[in-house]
Coordinates of C-alpha atoms and ligand atoms in Angstrom, one line a residue:
M1 CA -9.0 -97.5 34.3
H2 CA -7.7 -96.6 30.9
N3 CA -9.8 -94.3 29.2
I4 CA -11.3 -95.7 25.4
Y5 CA -11.1 -92.2 23.7
G6 CA -7.2 -91.9 23.8
Y7 CA -6.9 -95.1 21.7
T8 CA -7.0 -95.0 17.3
L9 CA -8.4 -96.9 15.3
E10 CA -5.2 -98.6 14.6
E11 CA -4.5 -99.4 18.6
L12 CA -8.1 -100.8 19.2
K13 CA -8.0 -103.4 16.8
S14 CA -3.9 -104.6 17.6
L15 CA -5.8 -105.2 21.4
F16 CA -9.5 -106.2 19.5
S17 CA -9.8 -110.0 18.2
P18 CA -11.5 -109.9 15.2
S19 CA -9.8 -106.7 14.0
F20 CA -14.2 -105.8 12.8
R21 CA -14.2 -105.3 16.7
A22 CA -12.3 -101.6 17.0
K23 CA -14.8 -100.2 13.8
Q24 CA -17.5 -101.3 16.1
I25 CA -16.6 -99.4 18.9
Y26 CA -15.8 -96.5 16.7
N27 CA -18.9 -96.7 15.6
W28 CA -20.8 -97.4 19.0
L29 CA -18.7 -94.3 21.1
Y30 CA -17.7 -91.8 17.6
I31 CA -21.4 -92.2 15.6
C32 CA -23.5 -93.8 18.3
Y33 CA -22.2 -91.8 21.4
E34 CA -22.8 -94.9 23.6
N35 CA -20.7 -94.2 26.5
E36 CA -21.8 -96.8 27.8
F37 CA -20.0 -100.5 27.0
D38 CA -23.0 -103.1 28.3
K39 CA -25.7 -101.2 25.3
M40 CA -23.5 -102.0 22.3
E41 CA -25.5 -105.0 21.0
N42 CA -23.5 -105.8 18.8
L43 CA -20.8 -106.5 20.7
P44 CA -20.2 -110.2 21.9
K45 CA -21.2 -109.4 26.0
S46 CA -17.6 -111.6 27.0
L47 CA -16.1 -108.6 25.2
R48 CA -18.6 -105.9 26.6
Q49 CA -17.2 -106.7 30.3
E50 CA -14.1 -106.7 29.1
L51 CA -14.1 -103.1 28.1
A52 CA -16.2 -103.0 31.4
R53 CA -13.5 -103.7 33.9
D54 CA -10.4 -101.8 31.8
Y55 CA -11.8 -99.3 29.8
S56 CA -14.1 -96.3 30.9
A57 CA -15.8 -93.6 28.1
K58 CA -16.8 -91.6 30.8
N59 CA -13.9 -89.5 31.8
L60 CA -15.7 -86.0 32.2
D61 CA -17.9 -85.0 34.9
L62 CA -19.7 -82.0 33.5
I63 CA -20.3 -80.2 36.6
K64 CA -21.2 -76.6 35.0
L65 CA -23.0 -75.4 32.0
E66 CA -22.9 -71.5 31.4
E67 CA -25.0 -70.4 27.7
S68 CA -24.9 -67.4 26.0
N69 CA -28.1 -65.3 24.5
D70 CA -25.5 -65.2 21.4
G71 CA -25.7 -69.6 21.8
T72 CA -22.7 -68.8 22.7
K73 CA -22.3 -72.1 26.0
K74 CA -19.0 -72.3 27.6
Y75 CA -18.4 -76.0 30.0
L76 CA -17.1 -76.7 33.3
F77 CA -15.2 -80.9 33.5
K78 CA -14.0 -82.3 36.4
T79 CA -11.8 -85.1 35.6
F80 CA -10.6 -88.1 37.5
D81 CA -8.6 -86.5 39.7
G82 CA -11.0 -83.6 40.8
H83 CA -9.5 -80.8 38.6
T84 CA -11.4 -78.6 36.9
F85 CA -11.3 -77.2 33.2
E86 CA -13.6 -75.7 30.4
S87 CA -14.3 -76.2 26.9
V88 CA -17.1 -73.8 25.1
F89 CA -19.7 -74.5 22.6
L90 CA -19.9 -71.4 19.5
K91 CA -23.0 -71.1 17.1
M92 CA -22.1 -69.0 14.8
K93 CA -24.3 -67.7 11.7
D94 CA -23.3 -69.4 8.0
K95 CA -24.3 -68.4 4.6
K96 CA -23.3 -71.3 1.4
K97 CA -24.8 -71.8 -2.5
N98 CA -26.9 -74.1 -2.7
E99 CA -26.8 -76.7 -7.0
N100 CA -28.8 -73.8 -7.9
N101 CA -26.8 -70.8 -7.2
Q102 CA -29.1 -69.8 -4.4
V103 CA -27.7 -68.8 -1.2
I104 CA -29.1 -71.1 2.0
E105 CA -28.5 -69.2 5.4
G106 CA -27.2 -71.8 7.7
E107 CA -25.4 -72.4 11.1
K108 CA -22.0 -73.4 11.7
Y109 CA -20.1 -75.3 14.7
T110 CA -16.6 -73.6 16.0
F111 CA -14.9 -75.9 19.8
C112 CA -13.0 -74.3 21.7
L113 CA -10.8 -77.3 24.0
S114 CA -9.0 -77.0 25.8
S115 CA -5.5 -78.7 25.7
Q116 CA -3.4 -78.5 29.5
I117 CA -5.1 -77.7 33.2
G118 CA -4.3 -74.6 34.1
C119 CA -0.3 -73.2 31.7
K120 CA 2.6 -72.6 32.6
V121 CA 3.0 -69.5 29.5
G122 CA 1.4 -66.2 31.9
C123 CA -0.4 -64.1 29.5
T124 CA -0.9 -61.5 32.2
F125 CA -5.0 -60.7 30.8
C126 CA -5.0 -64.3 30.3
F127 CA -7.7 -66.2 34.2
T128 CA -5.5 -70.0 33.3
A129 CA -2.7 -68.7 33.8
K130 CA -3.2 -67.3 37.2
G131 CA -4.0 -71.0 39.1
G132 CA -0.4 -72.0 37.4
F133 CA 0.1 -74.7 36.1
V134 CA -1.9 -78.4 37.0
R135 CA -1.8 -81.3 34.4
D136 CA -1.7 -81.5 31.0
L137 CA -5.0 -82.9 29.3
S138 CA -4.1 -86.2 28.4
V139 CA -5.4 -87.9 25.0
G140 CA -8.8 -88.7 25.4
E141 CA -10.0 -85.6 28.0
I142 CA -8.7 -83.7 24.9
V143 CA -11.1 -85.8 22.6
E144 CA -14.0 -87.1 25.3
Q145 CA -14.4 -83.0 24.7
V146 CA -15.5 -82.8 20.9
V147 CA -17.4 -85.8 21.8
I148 CA -19.6 -84.1 24.4
L149 CA -19.7 -80.9 23.0
K150 CA -21.1 -82.5 19.7
R151 CA -23.8 -85.5 21.1
D152 CA -25.4 -81.8 24.0
N153 CA -25.7 -79.9 21.1
G154 CA -27.9 -83.0 19.8
L155 CA -25.2 -82.7 16.6
A156 CA -25.1 -86.2 14.5
A157 CA -21.5 -87.3 13.3
H158 CA -21.8 -86.4 9.7
K159 CA -22.6 -83.2 11.1
R160 CA -19.4 -80.9 10.5
V161 CA -17.6 -78.5 13.0
N162 CA -14.4 -76.6 13.0
I163 CA -11.5 -77.2 16.1
V164 CA -9.5 -75.7 17.4
Y165 CA -6.8 -75.6 20.6
M166 CA -7.4 -72.4 22.8
G167 CA -9.0 -73.1 25.9
M168 CA -7.2 -73.6 27.9
G169 CA -3.2 -74.1 28.0
E170 CA -0.6 -73.5 25.4
P171 CA -1.5 -77.0 23.1
L172 CA 2.9 -77.3 21.8
H173 CA 3.7 -78.0 25.3
N174 CA 1.4 -80.4 25.4
L175 CA 2.5 -81.7 20.8
A176 CA 2.4 -85.5 22.1
N177 CA -1.5 -85.7 23.3
V178 CA -2.4 -83.2 20.8
A179 CA -1.6 -84.7 17.8
K180 CA -2.4 -87.7 18.9
A181 CA -6.4 -86.4 19.4
I182 CA -6.3 -84.1 15.6
K183 CA -5.5 -88.0 14.3
I184 CA -8.4 -90.0 16.6
L185 CA -10.4 -86.9 15.0
S186 CA -10.3 -86.9 12.1
E187 CA -10.6 -90.6 12.6
L188 CA -13.4 -91.3 9.0
D189 CA -14.4 -94.7 10.7
G190 CA -14.9 -92.1 13.9
L191 CA -15.8 -88.0 14.4
S192 CA -14.4 -87.6 10.8
I193 CA -13.3 -84.0 11.5
S194 CA -10.7 -83.2 9.3
A195 CA -7.1 -81.8 10.5
R196 CA -8.0 -78.7 7.8
R197 CA -10.8 -78.2 9.6
Q198 CA -8.7 -77.4 13.2
T199 CA -6.3 -74.8 14.3
I200 CA -3.6 -75.4 17.0
S201 CA -3.3 -71.9 18.3
T202 CA -0.2 -70.7 20.1
S203 CA 1.1 -67.7 22.0
G204 CA 4.3 -68.7 19.9
I205 CA 6.5 -71.5 21.0
A206 CA 9.4 -71.2 18.4
P207 CA 10.9 -74.6 18.0
R208 CA 7.7 -76.4 19.2
I209 CA 5.8 -74.4 15.3
K210 CA 8.7 -76.2 13.8
E211 CA 8.1 -79.1 15.3
L212 CA 4.1 -79.8 14.4
G213 CA 5.6 -78.7 11.4
E214 CA 7.6 -80.8 10.3
L215 CA 5.2 -83.5 11.9
N216 CA 3.2 -82.8 9.3
L217 CA -0.7 -83.1 10.3
G218 CA -2.2 -80.8 7.8
V219 CA -3.3 -79.5 10.3
Q220 CA -4.3 -75.2 10.4
L221 CA -2.0 -73.0 12.9
A222 CA -2.5 -69.2 14.7
I223 CA -0.8 -67.9 16.5
S224 CA -1.1 -65.5 19.8
L225 CA 0.8 -62.8 18.1
H226 CA -1.0 -59.0 19.9
A227 CA 1.5 -57.2 20.2
V228 CA 4.1 -55.7 16.8
D229 CA 7.0 -54.6 18.8
D230 CA 8.1 -56.7 21.7
A231 CA 8.8 -54.9 24.9
L232 CA 4.7 -54.7 24.3
R233 CA 4.4 -58.4 23.2
S234 CA 6.7 -59.5 26.5
R235 CA 4.0 -56.5 28.9
L236 CA 1.4 -58.7 27.6
M237 CA 3.1 -62.8 26.8
P238 CA 6.8 -63.1 28.8
I239 CA 6.9 -65.9 26.6
N240 CA 8.3 -63.6 24.2
K241 CA 11.7 -62.9 26.7
A242 CA 12.4 -66.5 25.4
Y243 CA 10.6 -66.2 22.4
N244 CA 10.1 -63.6 20.3
I245 CA 8.3 -61.6 17.5
E246 CA 11.2 -62.2 15.3
S247 CA 11.9 -66.0 16.2
I248 CA 8.1 -66.9 15.8
I249 CA 7.4 -64.7 11.9
N250 CA 10.8 -67.3 10.8
A251 CA 8.9 -70.4 12.0
V252 CA 6.0 -69.6 10.3
K253 CA 8.1 -68.7 6.8
E254 CA 9.0 -72.5 7.2
F255 CA 5.3 -74.3 8.5
P256 CA 3.8 -76.4 6.0
V257 CA -0.2 -74.5 5.0
D258 CA -2.7 -76.0 3.0
A259 CA -2.4 -73.7 -0.4
R260 CA -6.6 -73.1 1.2
K261 CA -5.7 -72.4 3.7
R262 CA -4.0 -69.0 6.2
V263 CA -2.3 -68.5 8.8
M264 CA -3.9 -67.0 11.0
F265 CA -2.4 -64.2 13.3
E266 CA -4.6 -63.3 15.9
Y267 CA -5.0 -59.9 17.5
L268 CA -6.2 -58.4 20.6
V269 CA -7.2 -55.3 20.4
I270 CA -6.7 -53.0 23.7
K271 CA -7.7 -50.0 24.8
N272 CA -4.8 -46.7 23.9
I273 CA -2.3 -49.9 23.8
N274 CA -2.3 -51.4 20.3
D275 CA -5.0 -49.5 18.6
D276 CA -4.1 -47.1 16.6
L277 CA -3.0 -47.0 13.2
N278 CA 0.8 -47.1 13.8
S279 CA 0.6 -50.3 14.8
A280 CA -1.8 -51.7 11.9
K281 CA 1.3 -50.2 9.8
R282 CA 4.4 -52.0 11.6
L283 CA 1.7 -54.8 11.5
L284 CA 1.4 -55.5 8.0
A285 CA 5.3 -54.1 7.3
L286 CA 5.6 -58.1 9.4
L287 CA 3.5 -60.3 8.0
N288 CA 4.5 -59.4 5.0
G289 CA 5.6 -62.8 2.6
I290 CA 3.5 -64.6 4.6
K291 CA 0.1 -66.5 3.7
A292 CA -1.4 -64.6 6.3
K293 CA -5.0 -63.2 7.8
V294 CA -5.2 -61.0 10.8
N295 CA -8.6 -62.1 13.1
L296 CA -8.7 -59.1 15.2
I297 CA -10.7 -59.7 19.0
L298 CA -11.2 -57.1 21.0
F299 CA -10.7 -57.2 24.8
N300 CA -12.7 -58.3 26.6
P301 CA -12.7 -56.5 30.1
H302 CA -13.5 -58.5 33.6
E303 CA -13.2 -57.9 37.0
G304 CA -9.4 -56.9 38.2
S305 CA -8.3 -56.6 35.1
E306 CA -6.1 -53.0 34.3
F307 CA -6.7 -53.8 30.1
E308 CA -10.3 -51.8 29.0
R309 CA -11.6 -53.0 25.5
P310 CA -10.6 -50.7 22.2
E311 CA -13.3 -47.9 20.8
I312 CA -15.5 -50.4 17.6
D313 CA -15.0 -47.4 15.1
R314 CA -11.0 -46.9 16.0
V315 CA -10.5 -51.5 15.6
K316 CA -12.9 -50.7 12.1
K317 CA -10.5 -48.3 11.3
F318 CA -7.5 -50.2 11.4
A319 CA -9.2 -53.0 10.3
D320 CA -9.7 -51.3 7.0
F321 CA -5.9 -49.8 7.0
L322 CA -4.4 -53.5 7.4
I323 CA -7.5 -54.7 4.5
Q324 CA -7.2 -51.5 1.4
R325 CA -3.7 -52.9 1.9
G326 CA -4.1 -56.3 0.7
L327 CA -4.2 -58.4 4.0
L328 CA -7.4 -60.4 4.5
A329 CA -8.9 -58.6 8.4
T330 CA -11.7 -60.0 10.2
I331 CA -13.0 -58.3 13.7
R332 CA -14.1 -60.9 16.4
E333 CA -16.5 -59.8 18.3
S334 CA -16.1 -61.7 22.1
K335 CA -18.5 -64.4 21.7
G336 CA -20.5 -65.2 25.0
I337 CA -20.0 -61.9 26.6
D338 CA -23.1 -61.9 29.4
I339 CA -20.8 -65.7 30.2
S340 CA -17.4 -65.8 31.7
A341 CA -16.1 -66.7 27.9
A342 CA -12.9 -65.1 28.3
C343 CA -9.9 -68.4 28.8
G344 CA -10.8 -70.0 32.8
Q345 CA -12.7 -68.0 33.3
L346 CA -15.9 -69.8 34.6
R347 CA -12.8 -72.1 36.1
E348 CA -11.6 -69.1 37.9
K349 CA -15.8 -68.9 39.3
E350 CA -16.0 -72.2 40.4
N351 CA -13.3 -71.9 42.5
N352 CA -14.3 -68.5 44.0
G353 CA -17.6 -69.3 44.7
N354 CA -18.8 -67.1 43.1
F355 CA -21.1 -69.1 40.4
N356 CA -24.3 -68.0 40.2
V357 CA -25.6 -68.8 36.5
R358 CA -28.0 -71.9 35.0
A359 CA -25.7 -74.8 36.6
R360 CA -26.5 -77.6 35.3
K361 CA -25.2 -81.4 36.3
K362 CA -25.7 -84.5 34.2
Ligands
SF4_1 S1 -3.6 -67.7 27.0 FE1 -3.3 -69.4 26.8 S2 -0.4 -69.5 26.3 FE2 -1.1 -67.6 27.2 S3 -1.8 -68.4 29.0 FE3 -4.3 -68.4 28.8 S4 -4.2 -70.9 28.5 FE4 -2.0 -70.1 28.3

């Protein structure tokens, strides 16, 4: 049985004739969110039967859902081979000006997708790392997360969303599948999420950053930097021993950045570890010459963690220091702090059997 979400429109055109059938299938899957072939009424019965026999549009089973007071939702999916992984739905306030120059308040949505089940990278602050690596997610499994999150949150196909490959896994360790998923998600006859609205967040696999740049997908890049010196970064992220800060910065300098965008540097602020102004000063020097934006993320403590959440006043001083010197910096409060918001936390809880919040089966 093949996962139907793993096919580009062109591939479907070559599989089914006449080729307009592919557009019809795309319309059912990505505009109507229909996952039963039998209900795709404008397809001939024989095609519906063929699709039902050889393909599946229900490959992920939603087994748990946690919902935070701030609107963040965390989904736990089970795959056909019995593994679990997570996706996160984030809702944020948004302000836009209308044609009369009036400020209109709205909402914007970001989907945080997983690219692998588990991860090989082994960051010390990460729950996903604890479970080791299981396997890459297929193209279809990556795309289907978006379809389910859109459908579950009542977001019409035309409703704009942002995608971040920041869930479980290192997306550059599954680059071929992630790159194909980006193309399928951006298909104009489908979900039409432009590559500019999709961000690959990496732990800094320098040679793969170069490869990603050469693919010229138009995707955005985010780097989990977290530290300004190799000793601390290697302690937080042992992958730094293979690809140190200098190699990452050199790869980023060659990455094609959209004229309207910046490379995002994620900096996980940890109390008394990397929250001082000397670190801010070194960060400023490190990013000199890069069209960069720094996202300061307050460490979200979890049971068993050796690190603590920093004082917000200290983080504000850190941000002000950067901003006053011309480096764009924002502070991101960890969303969904009342649920298992850290990457891999919900899966870990489920595996340990101590899950006691709102659960739902589909
Ligand atoms: S933070 Fe990301 S890259 Fe690091 S171990 Fe966790 S999933 Fe892997």
